[in-house]
């Protein structure tokens, strides 16, 4: 029965993945798109702190830091959904758009008393935008339409080992793959001639990360956790086709005029950055916990030959090192209450600030927000299965300097199904 449930949910999820719309943000036009990896709903309720496992029962798989799975004692299957509703502001203009997609699908389990393993799927990055821009400041006013779609997915696996009761280490491998399409059409106001810049890129390659966690009991029921990760910078294959053509319209009919440029490169490589994270938490077992985290990514090392010399998408763009700081906490009124279900709910909250990974029009695109989450126990009381909900409100960018400001509300829903699948039975 358990395997049937897992197989059915997996099939449903994998079918839905094929038709997902993950982003409508104009900022996803740059680089490999908007980053999405690390979409655990529990983490989402605490400011997206992910370097430590902040499940009070330890029964939630952590793929960002594989070493943070040292307390996992049951097989854990997770499926998570995410939806975002965003308002875009540009000068005096406002528009709204929304997305919904499967953000996590994973299975993790104990291998031995000291080791854990797991594998899963998550979106890694996404590109999705449709922007029309009119430049009337020059002597030849221009109309431009920018469109993009696609993204990179991650299929990944981790292995962790408890070196001592207090220290654990782990490693993760990601296989990244996906397609990204970007298009730009330029025309002179009042003219019929259109110049079309079209770029299609297929990405594939491996990424590796390592992590460690120090878990120290203080007194009878308090605990200090310290964790760190390092994601190795890597080059992934970026096969691309770049095509520039001109055409005009005769009524509704498009008439192609000329091919200006055609480039097909099978051997291009995109350099992804080194990333580091550090986090610490302190709390009382099964009662409360406070955690802080900082992440740093060396995006100044990023390079992508696909967009080094073509189209205006890369004008006034410079990649910069980025960092993200977050603070989060959870509280359980009474985890063992039999009188009130609400006393057994996990209440979460968090705040974060992110310095963006690129400058646009010589200004950094920053992001900040607040989160609220709830862990709702389901099923048997001894397996820690849980329905998690997370809400998020944030702002990205600014209306100054001809930029776009995004005001977004996010909703996440995740289900952790925990049970003993692979442990050998003593009595049958």
Coordinates of C-alpha atoms in Angstrom, one line a residue:
X1 CA 0.0 0.0 0.0
X2 CA 2.8 2.4 0.9
X3 CA 4.7 1.7 -2.3
X4 CA 1.5 2.1 -4.3
X5 CA 1.0 5.6 -2.8
X6 CA 4.6 6.6 -3.5
X7 CA 4.4 5.3 -7.1
X8 CA 1.1 7.1 -7.8
X9 CA 2.2 10.4 -6.3
X10 CA 5.5 10.2 -8.2
X11 CA 3.8 9.5 -11.5
X12 CA 1.4 12.3 -11.0
X13 CA 4.2 14.7 -10.1
X14 CA 6.5 13.8 -13.0
X15 CA 3.6 14.2 -15.4
X16 CA 2.8 17.7 -14.1
X17 CA 6.5 18.7 -14.1
X18 CA 6.5 18.6 -17.9
X19 CA 4.0 21.6 -18.2
X20 CA 5.1 23.9 -15.4
X21 CA 5.2 27.7 -15.6
X22 CA 7.8 28.7 -13.0
X23 CA 8.4 32.4 -13.5
X24 CA 7.1 35.6 -15.1
X25 CA 9.8 37.9 -13.6
X26 CA 11.8 40.2 -16.0
X27 CA 14.8 39.6 -13.8
X28 CA 14.8 36.0 -14.9
X29 CA 16.1 37.2 -18.2
X30 CA 19.7 37.4 -16.9
X31 CA 22.2 34.6 -16.5
X32 CA 20.7 31.2 -16.0
X33 CA 17.5 32.7 -14.7
X34 CA 15.9 33.0 -11.3
X35 CA 17.3 30.6 -8.8
X36 CA 14.9 28.0 -7.3
X37 CA 16.9 25.2 -5.8
X38 CA 16.3 24.6 -2.1
X39 CA 12.5 24.7 -2.0
X40 CA 11.7 22.8 1.3
X41 CA 8.4 24.1 2.7
X42 CA 9.6 23.9 6.3
X43 CA 12.6 26.0 5.5
X44 CA 10.3 28.4 3.6
X45 CA 8.4 29.1 6.8
X46 CA 11.7 30.1 8.6
X47 CA 13.1 32.6 6.1
X48 CA 14.5 29.7 3.9
X49 CA 17.2 28.7 6.3
X50 CA 18.5 25.5 4.9
X51 CA 22.0 24.8 6.2
X52 CA 20.5 23.1 9.3
X53 CA 17.6 20.6 9.7
X54 CA 15.1 22.6 11.6
X55 CA 12.5 19.9 11.9
X56 CA 12.0 19.4 15.7
X57 CA 11.6 15.6 15.2
X58 CA 14.5 15.3 12.7
X59 CA 12.2 13.6 10.2
X60 CA 12.6 15.8 7.2
X61 CA 15.2 15.4 4.4
X62 CA 17.6 18.2 3.8
X63 CA 19.2 18.2 0.4
X64 CA 20.9 21.6 0.6
X65 CA 23.2 20.4 3.4
X66 CA 23.4 16.6 3.3
X67 CA 25.1 16.4 6.7
X68 CA 21.9 17.8 8.3
X69 CA 20.2 14.5 8.0
X70 CA 22.0 12.9 11.0
X71 CA 18.7 12.3 13.0
X72 CA 16.7 10.9 10.1
X73 CA 15.4 7.5 11.4
X74 CA 12.5 6.8 9.0
X75 CA 12.0 6.7 5.2
X76 CA 10.7 10.2 4.2
X77 CA 8.8 10.9 1.0
X78 CA 8.2 14.6 0.2
X79 CA 6.2 16.4 -2.4
X80 CA 5.9 20.2 -2.3
X81 CA 4.1 22.8 -4.3
X82 CA 4.7 26.5 -4.7
X83 CA 2.6 29.4 -6.0
X84 CA 3.5 33.1 -6.3
X85 CA 1.4 36.1 -7.1
X86 CA 3.5 39.1 -8.1
X87 CA 2.8 42.8 -8.8
X88 CA 5.3 44.5 -11.2
X89 CA 5.8 48.2 -11.0
X90 CA 7.6 50.2 -13.7
X91 CA 7.4 54.0 -13.6
X92 CA 3.6 54.5 -13.2
X93 CA 2.7 51.2 -14.7
X94 CA 1.5 48.1 -12.8
X95 CA 0.8 44.6 -13.8
X96 CA 0.1 41.3 -12.0
X97 CA 1.0 37.7 -12.7
X98 CA 1.0 34.4 -11.0
X99 CA 2.7 31.0 -11.2
X100 CA 2.3 27.5 -9.6
X101 CA 4.6 24.5 -9.8
X102 CA 5.9 21.4 -8.2
X103 CA 9.0 22.6 -6.2
X104 CA 10.2 19.4 -4.6
X105 CA 9.9 15.6 -5.0
X106 CA 12.2 13.5 -2.9
X107 CA 12.8 10.2 -1.0
X108 CA 15.3 9.8 1.8
X109 CA 16.0 7.0 4.2
X110 CA 18.5 5.5 6.8
X111 CA 21.1 3.2 5.2
X112 CA 22.7 2.1 8.5
X113 CA 22.7 3.4 12.1
X114 CA 25.3 6.0 11.1
X115 CA 24.5 6.8 7.5
X116 CA 21.6 8.3 5.4
X117 CA 20.9 8.6 1.7
X118 CA 18.3 10.2 -0.5
X119 CA 17.5 11.3 -4.0
X120 CA 15.1 13.8 -5.5
X121 CA 14.1 16.4 -8.1
X122 CA 13.8 20.2 -7.9
X123 CA 13.7 23.1 -10.3
X124 CA 17.2 24.7 -10.2
X125 CA 16.5 27.9 -12.1
X126 CA 13.8 29.3 -14.4
X127 CA 13.4 31.9 -17.2
X128 CA 10.0 33.4 -17.9
X129 CA 9.3 36.9 -19.1
X130 CA 7.5 39.0 -21.7
X131 CA 8.5 42.7 -21.7
X132 CA 7.7 45.4 -24.2
X133 CA 9.9 48.5 -24.0
X134 CA 9.6 51.8 -26.0
X135 CA 12.6 54.0 -26.3
X136 CA 11.5 57.5 -27.5
X137 CA 14.6 59.4 -26.2
X138 CA 16.8 58.7 -29.2
X139 CA 16.6 60.4 -32.7
X140 CA 15.2 57.1 -34.0
X141 CA 12.6 55.9 -31.4
X142 CA 12.7 52.1 -31.0
X143 CA 10.3 49.4 -30.0
X144 CA 11.6 46.3 -28.3
X145 CA 9.9 43.1 -27.2
X146 CA 11.8 40.7 -25.0
X147 CA 10.5 37.1 -24.4
X148 CA 12.0 34.1 -22.6
X149 CA 11.1 30.7 -21.3
X150 CA 12.6 27.5 -20.0
X151 CA 15.0 26.7 -17.2
X152 CA 17.4 24.3 -15.6
X153 CA 16.2 21.2 -13.5
X154 CA 18.2 19.3 -10.9
X155 CA 18.1 15.5 -10.2
X156 CA 20.2 15.0 -7.2
X157 CA 21.3 12.5 -4.5
X158 CA 23.0 12.8 -1.1
X159 CA 24.9 10.6 1.3
X160 CA 25.6 11.5 5.0
X161 CA 27.6 9.8 7.7
X162 CA 27.6 10.4 11.5
X163 CA 31.3 10.5 12.4
X164 CA 30.4 10.8 16.1
X165 CA 27.1 11.5 17.9
X166 CA 27.9 15.2 17.6
X167 CA 29.6 15.5 14.2
X168 CA 28.2 14.5 10.8
X169 CA 29.5 15.0 7.2
X170 CA 27.8 14.6 3.9
X171 CA 28.0 15.1 0.1
X172 CA 25.5 15.9 -2.6
X173 CA 25.7 15.5 -6.4
X174 CA 23.3 17.3 -8.8
X175 CA 22.8 16.5 -12.4
X176 CA 21.6 19.8 -14.1
X177 CA 19.8 19.8 -17.4
X178 CA 17.3 22.0 -19.3
X179 CA 16.6 24.4 -22.1
X180 CA 16.5 28.1 -22.2
X181 CA 15.0 30.2 -25.0
X182 CA 15.3 34.0 -25.3
X183 CA 14.1 36.2 -28.1
X184 CA 14.4 39.9 -28.8
X185 CA 12.5 41.8 -31.5
X186 CA 13.6 45.4 -32.4
X187 CA 11.8 47.8 -34.7
X188 CA 11.8 51.5 -35.5
X189 CA 8.6 53.3 -34.5
X190 CA 6.5 53.7 -37.6
X191 CA 8.6 51.3 -39.7
X192 CA 7.8 47.8 -40.9
X193 CA 11.3 46.2 -40.7
X194 CA 11.9 44.0 -37.6
X195 CA 15.2 42.6 -36.5
X196 CA 14.8 39.3 -34.6
X197 CA 17.5 38.0 -32.2
X198 CA 16.8 34.4 -31.2
X199 CA 18.9 32.3 -28.8
X200 CA 18.2 28.6 -27.8
X201 CA 20.5 27.0 -25.2
X202 CA 20.6 23.4 -23.8
X203 CA 22.4 23.0 -20.5
X204 CA 23.7 19.9 -18.9
X205 CA 26.4 19.0 -16.3
X206 CA 27.2 18.0 -12.8
X207 CA 27.4 20.1 -9.6
X208 CA 28.8 18.9 -6.2
X209 CA 28.4 20.1 -2.6
X210 CA 29.8 19.0 0.8
X211 CA 28.5 19.9 4.2
X212 CA 29.0 19.3 7.9
X213 CA 27.0 19.8 11.1
X214 CA 28.0 20.0 14.8
X215 CA 25.2 19.0 17.2
X216 CA 25.9 19.7 20.9
X217 CA 23.4 19.0 23.7
X218 CA 23.5 21.6 26.5
X219 CA 22.0 20.5 29.8
X220 CA 19.1 18.1 29.8
X221 CA 17.1 19.4 26.9
X222 CA 18.8 22.4 25.1
X223 CA 20.8 22.0 21.9
X224 CA 23.3 24.0 19.9
X225 CA 23.6 23.3 16.1
X226 CA 26.3 24.7 13.8
X227 CA 26.4 23.8 10.1
X228 CA 28.3 24.8 7.0
X229 CA 28.3 23.9 3.3
X230 CA 30.5 24.4 0.2
X231 CA 29.1 24.1 -3.3
X232 CA 31.9 23.7 -5.8
X233 CA 32.0 26.1 -8.8
X234 CA 31.6 24.1 -11.9
X235 CA 31.4 24.4 -15.7
X236 CA 28.3 22.9 -17.4
X237 CA 27.8 22.3 -21.1
X238 CA 25.9 25.0 -22.8
X239 CA 25.1 24.1 -26.4
X240 CA 23.5 27.0 -28.1
X241 CA 22.2 28.4 -31.4
X242 CA 22.2 32.1 -32.0
X243 CA 20.1 33.4 -35.0
X244 CA 19.7 37.0 -36.2
X245 CA 17.2 37.7 -39.0
X246 CA 15.2 40.5 -40.4
X247 CA 11.6 40.5 -41.8
X248 CA 8.5 42.6 -42.2
X249 CA 4.8 42.1 -42.5
X250 CA 2.6 42.3 -45.5
X251 CA -0.8 42.5 -43.7
X252 CA -0.9 39.5 -41.5
X253 CA 1.8 37.6 -43.5
X254 CA 5.4 37.6 -42.3
X255 CA 7.9 38.0 -45.0
X256 CA 11.5 36.9 -44.2
X257 CA 14.1 39.2 -45.7
X258 CA 17.6 38.2 -44.6
X259 CA 19.7 36.1 -42.2
X260 CA 22.3 38.4 -40.6
X261 CA 24.0 35.9 -38.3
X262 CA 23.9 32.3 -37.5
X263 CA 26.1 30.7 -34.8
X264 CA 25.9 27.1 -33.5
X265 CA 28.3 26.1 -30.7
X266 CA 28.3 22.6 -29.3
X267 CA 31.2 23.1 -27.0
X268 CA 30.3 26.2 -25.0
X269 CA 30.6 26.1 -21.2
X270 CA 28.9 28.1 -18.5
X271 CA 30.8 28.8 -15.3
X272 CA 28.6 28.4 -12.1
X273 CA 30.0 30.1 -9.0
X274 CA 31.4 28.7 -5.7
X275 CA 28.9 29.0 -2.9
X276 CA 29.3 28.9 0.9
X277 CA 26.8 28.9 3.8
X278 CA 27.1 29.0 7.5
X279 CA 24.3 28.7 10.1
X280 CA 23.8 28.3 13.8
X281 CA 20.7 27.5 15.9
X282 CA 19.9 27.2 19.6
X283 CA 16.8 25.8 21.2
X284 CA 14.9 23.6 23.6
X285 CA 14.1 20.1 22.3
X286 CA 10.5 19.8 21.0
X287 CA 9.7 23.3 22.2
X288 CA 11.4 26.2 20.4
X289 CA 14.4 27.0 18.3
X290 CA 16.1 30.2 16.9
X291 CA 18.4 30.1 13.9
X292 CA 20.5 32.4 11.8
X293 CA 22.1 31.8 8.5
X294 CA 24.3 33.6 5.9
X295 CA 25.0 32.4 2.3
X296 CA 27.6 33.8 0.0
X297 CA 28.0 33.1 -3.7
X298 CA 30.9 34.3 -5.9
X299 CA 28.8 35.3 -9.0
X300 CA 31.6 37.7 -10.1
X301 CA 33.2 34.4 -11.5
X302 CA 30.1 33.6 -13.5
X303 CA 30.6 33.5 -17.3
X304 CA 28.3 32.4 -20.1
X305 CA 29.6 32.6 -23.7
X306 CA 26.0 32.4 -25.0
X307 CA 25.3 36.0 -24.0
X308 CA 28.7 37.6 -23.9
X309 CA 28.4 39.6 -27.1
X310 CA 24.8 39.5 -28.4
X311 CA 21.6 41.5 -27.9
X312 CA 20.8 44.3 -25.6
X313 CA 19.8 41.9 -22.8
X314 CA 23.3 42.1 -21.5
X315 CA 23.8 45.9 -21.8
X316 CA 24.5 47.6 -18.5
X317 CA 24.7 44.2 -16.8
X318 CA 27.4 43.1 -14.5
X319 CA 27.5 40.0 -12.3
X320 CA 28.5 40.6 -8.6
X321 CA 29.2 38.4 -5.6
X322 CA 25.9 38.0 -3.6
X323 CA 25.0 37.2 -0.1
X324 CA 21.8 36.3 1.8
X325 CA 21.2 36.7 5.5
X326 CA 18.2 35.1 7.3
X327 CA 16.8 34.8 10.8
X328 CA 14.1 32.3 11.7
X329 CA 12.4 30.5 14.6
X330 CA 9.8 27.9 15.5
X331 CA 7.6 27.2 18.6
X332 CA 5.5 24.2 19.7
X333 CA 3.1 24.9 22.6
X334 CA 2.9 21.3 23.6
X335 CA 4.1 18.5 21.3
X336 CA 2.5 15.8 23.4
X337 CA -0.9 17.4 23.9
X338 CA -3.9 15.1 23.7
X339 CA -6.5 17.9 24.5
X340 CA -5.7 20.4 21.8
X341 CA -4.5 19.8 18.2
X342 CA -3.4 23.4 17.9
X343 CA -0.9 22.8 20.8
X344 CA 0.9 20.3 18.6
X345 CA 1.2 22.5 15.6
X346 CA 4.7 23.9 14.8
X347 CA 4.5 27.7 14.4
X348 CA 7.3 29.2 12.3
X349 CA 8.5 32.7 11.2
X350 CA 11.4 34.3 9.6
X351 CA 12.9 37.3 7.8
X352 CA 15.6 37.6 5.1
X353 CA 17.7 40.1 3.1
X354 CA 19.4 39.2 -0.2
X355 CA 22.0 41.2 -2.0
X356 CA 21.4 40.3 -5.7
X357 CA 23.9 38.7 -8.0
X358 CA 24.0 41.3 -10.7
X359 CA 24.0 45.1 -11.3
X360 CA 21.5 46.4 -13.8
X361 CA 21.8 50.0 -15.0
X362 CA 24.7 50.2 -12.4
X363 CA 22.4 49.3 -9.5
X364 CA 22.2 46.1 -7.6
X365 CA 18.9 44.2 -7.6
X366 CA 18.2 43.4 -3.9
X367 CA 15.5 41.3 -2.3
X368 CA 14.0 41.2 1.2
X369 CA 10.9 39.7 2.9
X370 CA 9.2 37.9 5.7
X371 CA 7.8 34.4 6.1
X372 CA 5.2 32.6 8.2
X373 CA 4.8 28.8 8.5
X374 CA 2.8 26.0 10.1
X375 CA 3.6 22.4 10.6
X376 CA 0.4 20.3 10.9
X377 CA 0.8 16.8 12.3
X378 CA -1.0 14.1 10.3
X379 CA -1.3 10.3 10.5
X380 CA 0.1 8.3 13.4
X381 CA 1.6 10.3 16.3
X382 CA 4.8 8.3 16.3
X383 CA 5.9 8.8 12.7
X384 CA 6.1 12.6 12.6
X385 CA 4.3 12.8 9.2
X386 CA 3.4 16.4 8.5
X387 CA 1.6 18.8 6.2
X388 CA 3.6 22.0 6.0
X389 CA 2.4 25.4 5.0
X390 CA 4.5 28.5 4.4
X391 CA 3.5 32.1 3.4
X392 CA 5.9 34.7 2.1
X393 CA 5.8 38.4 1.4
X394 CA 8.7 40.3 -0.2
X395 CA 10.0 43.0 -2.5
X396 CA 12.7 42.7 -5.2
X397 CA 14.2 45.6 -7.2
X398 CA 13.1 49.2 -7.3
X399 CA 11.2 51.6 -9.5
X400 CA 14.2 53.9 -9.6
X401 CA 16.8 54.0 -12.3
X402 CA 14.4 52.6 -14.9
X403 CA 14.1 49.3 -13.1
X404 CA 11.2 47.1 -12.1
X405 CA 10.0 46.5 -8.6
X406 CA 8.4 43.2 -7.7
X407 CA 6.0 42.9 -4.8
X408 CA 5.3 39.2 -4.3
X409 CA 3.2 36.9 -2.1
X410 CA 4.2 33.3 -2.1
X411 CA 2.4 30.2 -0.9
X412 CA 4.0 26.8 -0.3
X413 CA 2.4 23.4 0.6
X414 CA 4.5 20.4 1.4
X415 CA 3.7 16.9 2.6
X416 CA 6.2 14.7 4.4
X417 CA 5.1 11.1 4.6
X418 CA 7.3 9.2 7.1
X419 CA 7.3 5.4 7.7
X420 CA 9.6 2.5 8.2
X421 CA 10.1 0.9 4.8
X422 CA 13.5 -0.7 4.7
X423 CA 14.1 -1.9 8.2
X424 CA 14.2 -5.7 8.5
X425 CA 11.3 -7.1 10.5
X426 CA 12.1 -9.1 13.7
X427 CA 8.7 -10.8 13.7
X428 CA 6.6 -11.4 10.6

